[in-house]
Every structure is written in structure tokens, then in C-alpha cells.
Amino acid sequence: MKDEKKAPKLRFKGFTDDWEQRKLGDVAKITAGGDINKGDLINKGKYPVIANGLNNNGIVGYSNKYKIDAPAVTITGRGTLGVATARFINFTPIVRLISIKSDLDPIYLENVINNTHFVIESTGVPQLTAPQVKRQTVILSNCHIEQTKIGSLFLTLDNAITLHEEKKHQLERLKSALLQKMFADKSGYPDIRFEGFSDEWEQCKLGDLADRVTTKNKGMVSELPLTISAQDGLISQDEFFNKKVASKDLSSYLLLHHGDFAYNKSYSNGYPFGTIKRLEKYPQGVVSSLYIAFKPNSSISSDFMAQYYESNNWHKEIYKCAAEGARNHGLLNVPPSDFFATNLNIPITKSEQLKIGRLLNAVDQTITLHDQKLNLLKLVKQSLLQNMFI
């Protein structure tokens, strides 16, 4: 029987030769990082000092000396094991970070390793050692041109992913700053506002701006999505229709319509001071009666209210209403009467509310767009990893 052809499912045109199974120790010089003299580790320097962490690309400081010439590839030997990163600046690896020097294209080698499953042999703290990496078998292209083409493709993908990640982070920082600056503080005036608005904001009770929703769910499919609990948020009608559900009677749940809000009065869900969610994507939804549900009236823009509830102003206000014992345990079990007595500082003119809501919504939409592009690029990369390597 003829041997099975060792070639990836997807490859660049013009390359047909079989790939070859090799041990990494046969195609690369592999060493483990060690210690560094404290005096050599500085905050600013010419060469990065790199450990096993994934944050900040593993860089823990700098030095004016280095141990490894670039280009090279590093592999995390502790923590999240087996993550490879191509390095193009001379560096010093420390702790258990493993360094690989090879004639193989570094981006290509990075992705070969990231597409490899390492069997961890350690019986104590899980770790990956240099001898284990040397013994690891991989299947490689013998053609440096093919390696370079594959490496270039993945470098382009990684650069696009990094670009969208940075744009997303910049927009998130912008949103955070706008939430702090575009809503009035104790003075009654925001730090920044649209041109043409100068009046002091007014303080209103939530009960004057919104009506409580008490209508119970009737006639909808009595099923509950597996991933949703009374603590997790709104249950959309779309999830019912797509049957992503498990049987449960929801006749006691509150029926919400598009634009309605729900406050989780019993649990914080990991948020610092409780959370309010708005039903935005669907015409109807249901929510547990553990929530306080409400809909804004004509006095306030729904978009403005949604953004207001992301601001620290809201967190501080509801935190004052919670019982001391609840605050100490990270819970905000606020009675409905106290909840509707909470204050909101709002612009006198509806037009200013609308402008603020639209601006912040536009930032949210752009963040979502970059997030969607990020997810798509990561899916493309994952698919290429599965089909361009063996």
C-alpha cells in the first residue's frame, strides 16, 4: 500500500512536495530560560526580558544585555503551556521560558508549534521542559519559500487582529472617558457637553421618569434557555423561537418589550454595584420576577437612560440605597420603593439627552463592529491553522 501523502489540505499554488516528520531538537537549538541578576533588570532598556506570561507579550522588564539573538521563537513552559511567539528583537528569556533558534521561518515555526499538542509529563506543577520540546515531533515543509509564504500570511492576519484589538481598546477607553465626563456631577454640570447647551441639569426621581412593568408572561413558549438563569439577564423571544431552550414554566416571569429595562435587585453578577440591562435586540422578552422591570416615559430618552446606567453616577446612587449588610456581601437587594426613589441627573432639554445617547450608542456600535471583525479574523486564523498544517 502506498504511504499516505504528508501534505496539508490547503497550500499555496506550486507546492506539491510531501512534508517531513522531524523532531524539533533536530531542526532547532532549544534552551530554557534561567535567572537574571536583579541589577540587570531595568524599567527602560534596549533589550526585553521575557517570562512565561501572556500579558504585554511576556515582557517583564528590560536589560542592556541579552542572551538570545533574534529572530527566534519562545514557548511558554509554565502557566499557559506551549504558547509560541516569534521574536524579532534580541532578548533574555527567564524562568522556564523556552527559546528556539532555527533556520525555519520564525512565523511559520510559531504557528507549527501553536498547532502542536504537547504531552505534559510533569507530575508536580505542570511545566514544559526543553528536553520535552526537543523530543516533540512536528511535520514540516522542506521548502523555505513555502515556509515564508505561510509565515507571511499569518503575520498579515496577526497584524490585522492586533490592529482591531487596539482600535477596540482605544474605543473602550474613549467610552469610559465619555461616561465620566458627559454626565453631570454634584455641581449639576457635566465636564464636557455639546455646543449650545449650558443649563444646569436637574435631579429627578426614577419614579418620575419611568413606569414599573408588572405584566406577567402569558402565551409565550414555556421554556428557558440552558445558559440563562434568574441572575444572568433577559431571556429573548428569539431564543424561544430557535429552540435553544430547556423546559421550564415561565408563566410567572415578567413580559418586557423592546426598550424596557430590568434591574437585578438580588445579585451583583460580578458587577461592582449591580447592573441594569435593556432589551435592545428583540421586540419582546421575559425576565425573572427577581428583577425590577421598568420602561422610560416621555420625559427621558431611552438611549440616554441606558448610557446613564453605565456611568459611575448610577453605581454610587444605588449603592447608597442598599442595606449595609448587603453592601458588605457585594449584593444590592434594594426594595422597589427605594429603587424608584433613586435620583438621576438629566439635561432639562430632551435634545441634549438625545445627542448624548446617540453619540455613546455610535461608540458602542463601533466597538461591536471591531469585536465582530476580531472574531471573524480569529475564526479565519483557526481554520487556516487546521488546514495549512499537518
mmCIF file of C-alpha atoms in Angstrom:
data_model
loop_
_atom_site.group_PDB
_atom_site.id
_atom_site.type_symbol
_atom_site.label_atom_id
_atom_site.label_comp_id
_atom_site.label_asym_id
_atom_site.label_seq_id
_atom_site.Cartn_x
_atom_site.Cartn_y
_atom_site.Cartn_z
ATOM 1 C CA MET A 1 0.000 0.000 0.000
ATOM 2 C CA LYS A 2 1.299 3.422 -0.903
ATOM 3 C CA ASP A 3 2.125 5.648 2.064
ATOM 4 C CA GLU A 4 -0.363 8.379 2.765
ATOM 5 C CA LYS A 5 0.768 11.680 1.329
ATOM 6 C CA LYS A 6 2.076 14.014 4.065
ATOM 7 C CA ALA A 7 0.711 17.321 2.853
ATOM 8 C CA PRO A 8 -1.711 19.887 4.285
ATOM 9 C CA LYS A 9 -5.227 20.179 2.925
ATOM 10 C CA LEU A 10 -4.678 23.790 1.892
ATOM 11 C CA ARG A 11 -1.460 25.199 0.452
ATOM 12 C CA PHE A 12 -0.149 27.816 -1.917
ATOM 13 C CA LYS A 13 -0.149 27.086 -5.646
ATOM 14 C CA GLY A 14 3.010 25.469 -6.973
ATOM 15 C CA PHE A 15 3.942 23.455 -3.876
ATOM 16 C CA THR A 16 3.324 19.719 -4.086
ATOM 17 C CA ASP A 17 6.191 18.017 -2.206
ATOM 18 C CA ASP A 18 5.460 15.957 0.897
ATOM 19 C CA TRP A 19 6.135 17.454 4.291
ATOM 20 C CA GLU A 20 8.530 15.628 6.580
ATOM 21 C CA GLN A 21 8.173 14.486 10.184
ATOM 22 C CA ARG A 22 11.026 15.776 12.339
ATOM 23 C CA LYS A 23 11.900 16.226 15.997
ATOM 24 C CA LEU A 24 12.178 19.854 16.997
ATOM 25 C CA GLY A 25 15.562 19.146 18.548
ATOM 26 C CA ASP A 26 16.862 18.104 15.111
ATOM 27 C CA VAL A 27 15.892 21.368 13.402
ATOM 28 C CA ALA A 28 16.495 23.894 16.176
ATOM 29 C CA LYS A 29 18.663 24.796 19.138
ATOM 30 C CA ILE A 30 16.414 24.713 22.207
ATOM 31 C CA THR A 31 17.274 26.228 25.602
ATOM 32 C CA ALA A 32 15.376 27.071 28.774
ATOM 33 C CA GLY A 33 15.456 30.475 30.381
ATOM 34 C CA GLY A 34 17.110 30.958 33.753
ATOM 35 C CA ASP A 35 17.578 33.702 36.291
ATOM 36 C CA ILE A 36 18.680 37.265 35.733
ATOM 37 C CA ASN A 37 20.745 39.430 38.029
ATOM 38 C CA LYS A 38 18.458 41.937 39.733
ATOM 39 C CA GLY A 39 20.803 44.740 38.748
ATOM 40 C CA ASP A 40 20.412 43.852 35.067
ATOM 41 C CA LEU A 41 16.599 44.118 35.126
ATOM 42 C CA ILE A 42 15.567 47.736 34.485
ATOM 43 C CA ASN A 43 12.357 49.574 33.540
ATOM 44 C CA LYS A 44 13.815 51.018 30.355
ATOM 45 C CA GLY A 45 16.490 49.449 28.252
ATOM 46 C CA LYS A 46 17.467 48.206 24.834
ATOM 47 C CA TYR A 47 16.531 44.529 25.102
ATOM 48 C CA PRO A 48 13.357 42.981 26.547
ATOM 49 C CA VAL A 49 13.446 40.463 29.386
ATOM 50 C CA ILE A 50 10.699 37.903 28.746
ATOM 51 C CA ALA A 51 8.993 35.428 31.075
ATOM 52 C CA ASN A 52 6.103 32.974 30.649
ATOM 53 C CA GLY A 53 3.233 35.434 30.971
ATOM 54 C CA LEU A 54 0.954 36.212 28.040
ATOM 55 C CA ASN A 55 0.201 39.810 29.053
ATOM 56 C CA ASN A 56 2.381 42.509 27.500
ATOM 57 C CA ASN A 57 3.843 39.869 25.188
ATOM 58 C CA GLY A 58 5.562 38.296 28.203
ATOM 59 C CA ILE A 59 7.857 41.296 28.737
ATOM 60 C CA VAL A 60 8.612 41.849 32.443
ATOM 61 C CA GLY A 61 11.334 44.467 32.049
ATOM 62 C CA TYR A 62 14.402 45.387 30.049
ATOM 63 C CA SER A 63 18.155 44.998 30.112
ATOM 64 C CA ASN A 64 21.148 46.433 28.316
ATOM 65 C CA LYS A 65 22.366 42.854 27.799
ATOM 66 C CA TYR A 66 20.752 39.920 26.030
ATOM 67 C CA LYS A 67 21.146 36.128 25.744
ATOM 68 C CA ILE A 68 19.233 35.192 22.572
ATOM 69 C CA ASP A 69 19.796 36.617 19.107
ATOM 70 C CA ALA A 70 16.692 37.371 17.085
ATOM 71 C CA PRO A 71 14.905 36.064 15.141
ATOM 72 C CA ALA A 72 13.851 33.295 17.469
ATOM 73 C CA VAL A 73 10.718 31.657 18.852
ATOM 74 C CA THR A 74 9.779 31.342 22.517
ATOM 75 C CA ILE A 75 7.489 28.742 24.098
ATOM 76 C CA THR A 76 5.815 29.186 27.474
ATOM 77 C CA GLY A 77 6.976 26.449 29.842
ATOM 78 C CA ARG A 78 4.778 27.348 32.793
ATOM 79 C CA GLY A 79 1.323 28.814 33.315
ATOM 80 C CA THR A 80 -0.433 28.558 29.963
ATOM 81 C CA LEU A 81 1.850 25.916 28.457
ATOM 82 C CA GLY A 82 3.100 25.588 24.901
ATOM 83 C CA VAL A 83 2.253 29.041 23.522
ATOM 84 C CA ALA A 84 4.796 30.003 20.856
ATOM 85 C CA THR A 85 5.700 33.569 19.895
ATOM 86 C CA ALA A 86 8.119 34.719 17.196
ATOM 87 C CA ARG A 87 10.632 37.298 18.459
ATOM 88 C CA PHE A 88 12.396 39.810 16.224
ATOM 89 C CA ILE A 89 14.372 41.744 18.854
ATOM 90 C CA ASN A 90 17.312 40.292 20.797
ATOM 91 C CA PHE A 91 16.055 39.267 24.246
ATOM 92 C CA THR A 92 16.724 37.470 27.526
ATOM 93 C CA PRO A 93 14.380 34.593 28.495
ATOM 94 C CA ILE A 94 13.905 33.944 32.204
ATOM 95 C CA VAL A 95 12.304 31.339 34.481
ATOM 96 C CA ARG A 96 11.001 28.448 32.332
ATOM 97 C CA LEU A 97 10.532 30.307 29.061
ATOM 98 C CA ILE A 98 11.937 28.114 26.296
ATOM 99 C CA SER A 99 13.840 29.620 23.368
ATOM 100 C CA ILE A 100 14.163 28.100 19.904
ATOM 101 C CA LYS A 101 16.771 29.150 17.336
ATOM 102 C CA SER A 102 16.269 27.681 13.879
ATOM 103 C CA ASP A 103 16.743 28.319 10.174
ATOM 104 C CA LEU A 104 12.991 27.809 9.735
ATOM 105 C CA ASP A 105 10.906 30.918 9.060
ATOM 106 C CA PRO A 106 10.067 32.177 12.618
ATOM 107 C CA ILE A 107 6.395 32.990 11.958
ATOM 108 C CA TYR A 108 5.960 29.643 10.242
ATOM 109 C CA LEU A 109 7.620 27.853 13.165
ATOM 110 C CA GLU A 110 5.500 29.796 15.677
ATOM 111 C CA ASN A 111 2.327 28.534 14.032
ATOM 112 C CA VAL A 112 3.622 24.969 13.619
ATOM 113 C CA ILE A 113 4.216 24.876 17.370
ATOM 114 C CA ASN A 114 0.888 26.515 18.201
ATOM 115 C CA ASN A 115 -0.780 23.825 16.112
ATOM 116 C CA THR A 116 1.064 21.088 18.074
ATOM 117 C CA HIS A 117 -0.267 19.252 21.118
ATOM 118 C CA PHE A 118 2.395 18.811 23.803
ATOM 119 C CA VAL A 119 2.034 15.883 26.185
ATOM 120 C CA ILE A 120 2.935 17.223 29.620
ATOM 121 C CA GLU A 121 4.890 14.665 31.606
ATOM 122 C CA SER A 122 5.361 16.627 34.848
ATOM 123 C CA THR A 123 3.886 15.017 37.959
ATOM 124 C CA GLY A 124 4.010 18.154 40.130
ATOM 125 C CA VAL A 125 3.429 21.708 38.891
ATOM 126 C CA PRO A 126 2.623 21.370 35.156
ATOM 127 C CA GLN A 127 5.529 22.565 33.083
ATOM 128 C CA LEU A 128 7.106 22.114 29.700
ATOM 129 C CA THR A 129 10.854 21.487 29.644
ATOM 130 C CA ALA A 130 13.499 21.966 26.979
ATOM 131 C CA PRO A 131 14.142 18.187 26.703
ATOM 132 C CA GLN A 132 10.410 17.591 26.139
ATOM 133 C CA VAL A 133 10.355 20.220 23.386
ATOM 134 C CA LYS A 134 13.444 18.660 21.763
ATOM 135 C CA ARG A 135 11.682 15.277 21.613
ATOM 136 C CA GLN A 136 8.450 16.708 20.204
ATOM 137 C CA THR A 137 7.751 15.599 16.626
ATOM 138 C CA VAL A 138 6.302 18.008 14.093
ATOM 139 C CA ILE A 139 5.601 17.757 10.361
ATOM 140 C CA LEU A 140 7.390 20.447 8.373
ATOM 141 C CA SER A 141 7.686 21.733 4.839
ATOM 142 C CA ASN A 142 11.212 21.289 3.477
ATOM 143 C CA CYS A 143 10.815 24.339 1.246
ATOM 144 C CA HIS A 144 11.888 27.629 2.818
ATOM 145 C CA ILE A 145 9.894 29.576 0.214
ATOM 146 C CA GLU A 146 6.695 27.744 1.224
ATOM 147 C CA GLN A 147 7.507 28.334 4.893
ATOM 148 C CA THR A 148 7.971 32.056 4.215
ATOM 149 C CA LYS A 149 4.720 32.355 2.279
ATOM 150 C CA ILE A 150 2.788 30.684 5.093
ATOM 151 C CA GLY A 151 4.563 32.819 7.681
ATOM 152 C CA SER A 152 3.793 36.000 5.753
ATOM 153 C CA LEU A 153 0.102 35.096 5.535
ATOM 154 C CA PHE A 154 -0.148 34.506 9.284
ATOM 155 C CA LEU A 155 1.834 37.667 10.021
ATOM 156 C CA THR A 156 -0.684 39.655 7.969
ATOM 157 C CA LEU A 157 -3.550 38.023 9.880
ATOM 158 C CA ASP A 158 -1.913 38.668 13.253
ATOM 159 C CA ASN A 159 -1.288 42.314 12.352
ATOM 160 C CA ALA A 160 -4.954 42.727 11.389
ATOM 161 C CA ILE A 161 -6.056 41.093 14.654
ATOM 162 C CA THR A 162 -3.725 43.350 16.655
ATOM 163 C CA LEU A 163 -4.994 46.425 14.801
ATOM 164 C CA HIS A 164 -8.639 45.678 15.577
ATOM 165 C CA GLU A 165 -7.788 44.795 19.178
ATOM 166 C CA GLU A 166 -6.030 48.125 19.630
ATOM 167 C CA LYS A 167 -8.853 50.070 17.951
ATOM 168 C CA LYS A 168 -11.355 48.283 20.175
ATOM 169 C CA HIS A 169 -9.326 49.099 23.297
ATOM 170 C CA GLN A 170 -8.996 52.734 22.239
ATOM 171 C CA LEU A 171 -12.752 52.983 21.738
ATOM 172 C CA GLU A 172 -13.401 51.318 25.094
ATOM 173 C CA ARG A 173 -11.115 53.860 26.762
ATOM 174 C CA LEU A 174 -12.914 56.660 24.895
ATOM 175 C CA LYS A 175 -16.286 55.310 26.034
ATOM 176 C CA SER A 176 -15.092 55.132 29.632
ATOM 177 C CA ALA A 177 -13.859 58.727 29.480
ATOM 178 C CA LEU A 178 -17.101 59.971 27.916
ATOM 179 C CA LEU A 179 -19.165 58.223 30.597
ATOM 180 C CA GLN A 180 -17.161 60.086 33.223
ATOM 181 C CA LYS A 181 -17.217 63.478 31.525
ATOM 182 C CA MET A 182 -20.601 63.745 29.756
ATOM 183 C CA PHE A 183 -22.822 63.237 32.813
ATOM 184 C CA ALA A 184 -23.330 65.899 35.462
ATOM 185 C CA ASP A 185 -21.628 65.577 38.845
ATOM 186 C CA LYS A 186 -22.713 67.200 42.138
ATOM 187 C CA SER A 187 -22.283 70.624 40.573
ATOM 188 C CA GLY A 188 -25.163 69.901 38.188
ATOM 189 C CA TYR A 189 -22.944 70.367 35.131
ATOM 190 C CA PRO A 190 -21.011 67.833 33.031
ATOM 191 C CA ASP A 191 -17.330 68.452 32.267
ATOM 192 C CA ILE A 192 -17.920 68.317 28.516
ATOM 193 C CA ARG A 193 -21.101 68.831 26.519
ATOM 194 C CA PHE A 194 -22.407 69.648 23.072
ATOM 195 C CA GLU A 195 -22.273 73.227 21.846
ATOM 196 C CA GLY A 196 -25.401 75.244 22.553
ATOM 197 C CA PHE A 197 -26.267 73.641 25.904
ATOM 198 C CA SER A 198 -25.416 75.469 29.119
ATOM 199 C CA ASP A 199 -28.339 74.933 31.521
ATOM 200 C CA GLU A 200 -27.838 73.165 34.808
ATOM 201 C CA TRP A 201 -29.041 69.571 34.815
ATOM 202 C CA GLU A 202 -31.984 68.712 37.042
ATOM 203 C CA GLN A 203 -32.259 65.942 39.582
ATOM 204 C CA CYS A 204 -35.251 63.670 39.159
ATOM 205 C CA LYS A 205 -36.542 60.537 40.837
ATOM 206 C CA LEU A 206 -36.582 57.427 38.671
ATOM 207 C CA GLY A 207 -40.266 57.036 39.563
ATOM 208 C CA ASP A 208 -40.959 60.333 37.748
ATOM 209 C CA LEU A 209 -39.129 59.166 34.624
ATOM 210 C CA ALA A 210 -40.224 55.547 34.297
ATOM 211 C CA ASP A 211 -43.159 53.222 34.972
ATOM 212 C CA ARG A 212 -42.799 49.862 36.608
ATOM 213 C CA VAL A 213 -43.504 46.814 34.409
ATOM 214 C CA THR A 214 -45.678 44.267 36.213
ATOM 215 C CA THR A 215 -47.305 42.390 33.306
ATOM 216 C CA LYS A 216 -46.725 38.656 33.623
ATOM 217 C CA ASN A 217 -45.733 36.416 30.750
ATOM 218 C CA LYS A 218 -48.660 34.639 29.054
ATOM 219 C CA GLY A 219 -48.894 32.752 25.793
ATOM 220 C CA MET A 220 -45.135 32.543 25.139
ATOM 221 C CA VAL A 221 -43.361 29.191 24.911
ATOM 222 C CA SER A 222 -42.731 27.998 28.476
ATOM 223 C CA GLU A 223 -39.090 27.123 28.034
ATOM 224 C CA LEU A 224 -35.888 28.545 29.473
ATOM 225 C CA PRO A 225 -32.532 28.759 27.643
ATOM 226 C CA LEU A 226 -29.942 26.494 29.217
ATOM 227 C CA THR A 227 -27.405 29.301 29.564
ATOM 228 C CA ILE A 228 -29.790 31.763 31.224
ATOM 229 C CA SER A 229 -30.633 31.892 34.922
ATOM 230 C CA ALA A 230 -32.555 34.384 37.039
ATOM 231 C CA GLN A 231 -29.235 36.082 37.766
ATOM 232 C CA ASP A 232 -27.987 36.330 34.199
ATOM 233 C CA GLY A 233 -30.373 38.714 32.479
ATOM 234 C CA LEU A 234 -33.052 38.989 29.868
ATOM 235 C CA ILE A 235 -34.400 35.970 28.049
ATOM 236 C CA SER A 236 -35.187 36.924 24.471
ATOM 237 C CA GLN A 237 -38.069 35.713 22.333
ATOM 238 C CA ASP A 238 -35.560 34.809 19.630
ATOM 239 C CA GLU A 239 -34.094 32.115 21.864
ATOM 240 C CA PHE A 240 -37.531 30.568 22.243
ATOM 241 C CA PHE A 241 -38.177 30.509 18.512
ATOM 242 C CA ASN A 242 -34.768 28.952 17.783
ATOM 243 C CA LYS A 243 -35.473 26.254 20.407
ATOM 244 C CA LYS A 244 -32.154 26.832 22.221
ATOM 245 C CA VAL A 245 -34.017 26.038 25.396
ATOM 246 C CA ALA A 246 -34.797 23.602 28.207
ATOM 247 C CA SER A 247 -38.296 23.037 29.560
ATOM 248 C CA LYS A 248 -39.406 25.316 32.369
ATOM 249 C CA ASP A 249 -42.610 27.130 33.221
ATOM 250 C CA LEU A 250 -42.163 30.894 32.642
ATOM 251 C CA SER A 251 -45.744 31.962 33.319
ATOM 252 C CA SER A 252 -44.624 33.917 36.390
ATOM 253 C CA TYR A 253 -41.922 35.787 34.500
ATOM 254 C CA LEU A 254 -42.301 39.460 33.590
ATOM 255 C CA LEU A 255 -43.072 40.260 29.960
ATOM 256 C CA LEU A 256 -40.848 43.022 28.548
ATOM 257 C CA HIS A 257 -40.986 44.906 25.261
ATOM 258 C CA HIS A 258 -38.200 46.472 23.231
ATOM 259 C CA GLY A 259 -36.589 49.337 25.182
ATOM 260 C CA ASP A 260 -37.710 48.127 28.616
ATOM 261 C CA PHE A 261 -35.185 47.866 31.434
ATOM 262 C CA ALA A 262 -34.607 45.275 34.154
ATOM 263 C CA TYR A 263 -32.631 45.714 37.373
ATOM 264 C CA ASN A 264 -31.229 42.660 39.134
ATOM 265 C CA LYS A 265 -32.179 43.578 42.684
ATOM 266 C CA SER A 266 -30.834 40.460 44.371
ATOM 267 C CA TYR A 267 -27.470 39.738 42.807
ATOM 268 C CA SER A 268 -24.499 41.730 41.578
ATOM 269 C CA ASN A 269 -23.432 39.247 38.839
ATOM 270 C CA GLY A 270 -19.825 40.227 39.387
ATOM 271 C CA TYR A 271 -20.520 43.866 38.542
ATOM 272 C CA PRO A 272 -19.265 46.313 41.193
ATOM 273 C CA PHE A 273 -22.616 47.861 42.145
ATOM 274 C CA GLY A 274 -25.328 45.790 40.498
ATOM 275 C CA THR A 275 -26.450 46.006 36.909
ATOM 276 C CA ILE A 276 -29.324 47.178 34.728
ATOM 277 C CA LYS A 277 -29.988 45.696 31.301
ATOM 278 C CA ARG A 278 -32.142 46.953 28.471
ATOM 279 C CA LEU A 279 -33.969 44.723 25.984
ATOM 280 C CA GLU A 280 -32.481 46.023 22.734
ATOM 281 C CA LYS A 281 -32.298 43.353 20.040
ATOM 282 C CA TYR A 282 -35.780 41.842 20.166
ATOM 283 C CA PRO A 283 -39.395 43.041 20.191
ATOM 284 C CA GLN A 284 -40.221 41.021 23.312
ATOM 285 C CA GLY A 285 -38.519 39.100 26.084
ATOM 286 C CA VAL A 286 -39.136 37.728 29.539
ATOM 287 C CA VAL A 287 -37.219 38.171 32.752
ATOM 288 C CA SER A 288 -37.411 36.600 36.185
ATOM 289 C CA SER A 289 -39.629 38.293 38.769
ATOM 290 C CA LEU A 290 -36.467 38.614 40.864
ATOM 291 C CA TYR A 291 -35.835 41.665 38.688
ATOM 292 C CA ILE A 292 -37.427 45.101 38.904
ATOM 293 C CA ALA A 293 -38.576 45.925 35.384
ATOM 294 C CA PHE A 294 -39.461 49.401 34.114
ATOM 295 C CA LYS A 295 -39.966 51.445 30.956
ATOM 296 C CA PRO A 296 -38.963 55.108 30.481
ATOM 297 C CA ASN A 297 -41.731 57.641 29.891
ATOM 298 C CA SER A 298 -41.694 60.619 27.543
ATOM 299 C CA SER A 299 -39.595 62.705 29.969
ATOM 300 C CA ILE A 300 -36.378 60.894 29.159
ATOM 301 C CA SER A 301 -34.612 59.390 26.169
ATOM 302 C CA SER A 302 -34.289 55.625 26.441
ATOM 303 C CA ASP A 303 -30.812 55.758 24.866
ATOM 304 C CA PHE A 304 -29.717 58.414 27.351
ATOM 305 C CA MET A 305 -31.075 56.341 30.242
ATOM 306 C CA ALA A 306 -29.247 53.227 29.024
ATOM 307 C CA GLN A 307 -25.947 55.112 28.882
ATOM 308 C CA TYR A 308 -26.595 56.808 32.208
ATOM 309 C CA TYR A 309 -26.874 53.408 33.837
ATOM 310 C CA GLU A 310 -23.350 52.587 32.681
ATOM 311 C CA SER A 311 -21.939 55.626 34.468
ATOM 312 C CA ASN A 312 -20.457 55.769 37.956
ATOM 313 C CA ASN A 313 -23.234 58.195 38.881
ATOM 314 C CA TRP A 314 -25.714 55.334 38.860
ATOM 315 C CA HIS A 315 -23.439 52.956 40.746
ATOM 316 C CA LYS A 316 -22.918 55.464 43.540
ATOM 317 C CA GLU A 317 -26.627 56.231 43.794
ATOM 318 C CA ILE A 318 -27.857 52.643 44.007
ATOM 319 C CA TYR A 319 -25.024 51.719 46.353
ATOM 320 C CA LYS A 320 -26.329 54.240 48.884
ATOM 321 C CA CYS A 321 -29.779 52.592 48.755
ATOM 322 C CA ALA A 322 -28.611 49.073 49.515
ATOM 323 C CA ALA A 323 -28.747 47.819 53.073
ATOM 324 C CA GLU A 324 -25.379 47.898 54.834
ATOM 325 C CA GLY A 325 -25.277 44.117 55.263
ATOM 326 C CA ALA A 326 -25.962 43.599 51.575
ATOM 327 C CA ARG A 327 -23.240 46.067 50.578
ATOM 328 C CA ASN A 328 -20.724 44.232 52.722
ATOM 329 C CA HIS A 329 -21.504 40.998 50.896
ATOM 330 C CA GLY A 330 -21.447 42.520 47.410
ATOM 331 C CA LEU A 331 -25.243 42.326 46.976
ATOM 332 C CA LEU A 332 -27.696 45.105 46.264
ATOM 333 C CA ASN A 333 -31.099 43.881 47.397
ATOM 334 C CA VAL A 334 -32.893 47.198 47.019
ATOM 335 C CA PRO A 335 -36.687 47.273 47.640
ATOM 336 C CA PRO A 336 -38.743 48.580 44.691
ATOM 337 C CA SER A 337 -39.850 51.686 46.637
ATOM 338 C CA ASP A 338 -36.217 52.656 47.321
ATOM 339 C CA PHE A 339 -35.208 51.747 43.781
ATOM 340 C CA PHE A 340 -37.745 54.113 42.188
ATOM 341 C CA ALA A 341 -36.692 56.819 44.662
ATOM 342 C CA THR A 342 -33.121 56.832 43.289
ATOM 343 C CA ASN A 343 -32.015 60.083 41.690
ATOM 344 C CA LEU A 344 -30.919 60.714 38.121
ATOM 345 C CA ASN A 345 -29.285 63.941 36.967
ATOM 346 C CA ILE A 346 -30.634 64.661 33.491
ATOM 347 C CA PRO A 347 -30.482 67.542 30.994
ATOM 348 C CA ILE A 348 -33.535 69.791 31.005
ATOM 349 C CA THR A 349 -33.838 69.594 27.234
ATOM 350 C CA LYS A 350 -34.673 66.311 25.546
ATOM 351 C CA SER A 351 -32.490 67.278 22.573
ATOM 352 C CA GLU A 352 -29.348 67.196 24.736
ATOM 353 C CA GLN A 353 -30.348 63.790 26.073
ATOM 354 C CA LEU A 354 -30.806 62.525 22.516
ATOM 355 C CA LYS A 355 -27.408 63.849 21.381
ATOM 356 C CA ILE A 356 -25.616 62.195 24.286
ATOM 357 C CA GLY A 357 -27.416 58.892 23.766
ATOM 358 C CA ARG A 358 -26.742 58.855 20.020
ATOM 359 C CA LEU A 359 -23.034 59.658 20.425
ATOM 360 C CA LEU A 360 -22.428 56.958 23.021
ATOM 361 C CA ASN A 361 -24.543 54.467 21.055
ATOM 362 C CA ALA A 362 -22.377 55.169 17.994
ATOM 363 C CA VAL A 363 -19.250 54.410 20.027
ATOM 364 C CA ASP A 364 -20.860 51.168 21.242
ATOM 365 C CA GLN A 365 -21.757 50.157 17.705
ATOM 366 C CA THR A 366 -18.197 50.790 16.502
ATOM 367 C CA ILE A 367 -16.810 48.728 19.385
ATOM 368 C CA THR A 368 -19.195 45.920 18.428
ATOM 369 C CA LEU A 369 -18.096 46.172 14.792
ATOM 370 C CA HIS A 370 -14.422 45.781 15.706
ATOM 371 C CA ASP A 371 -15.331 42.918 18.021
ATOM 372 C CA GLN A 372 -17.169 41.148 15.196
ATOM 373 C CA LYS A 373 -14.209 41.660 12.840
ATOM 374 C CA LEU A 374 -11.890 40.341 15.545
ATOM 375 C CA ASN A 375 -13.959 37.210 15.998
ATOM 376 C CA LEU A 376 -14.099 36.660 12.247
ATOM 377 C CA LEU A 377 -10.332 37.077 11.861
ATOM 378 C CA LYS A 378 -9.712 34.653 14.728
ATOM 379 C CA LEU A 379 -12.026 32.115 13.120
ATOM 380 C CA VAL A 380 -10.182 32.516 9.802
ATOM 381 C CA LYS A 381 -6.864 32.022 11.576
ATOM 382 C CA GLN A 382 -8.110 28.942 13.387
ATOM 383 C CA SER A 383 -9.381 27.449 10.133
ATOM 384 C CA LEU A 384 -6.051 28.128 8.407
ATOM 385 C CA LEU A 385 -4.158 26.562 11.308
ATOM 386 C CA GLN A 386 -6.228 23.410 10.897
ATOM 387 C CA ASN A 387 -5.868 23.226 7.113
ATOM 388 C CA MET A 388 -2.403 24.652 6.295
ATOM 389 C CA PHE A 389 -0.528 22.464 8.792
ATOM 390 C CA ILE A 390 -0.435 18.744 9.475
#
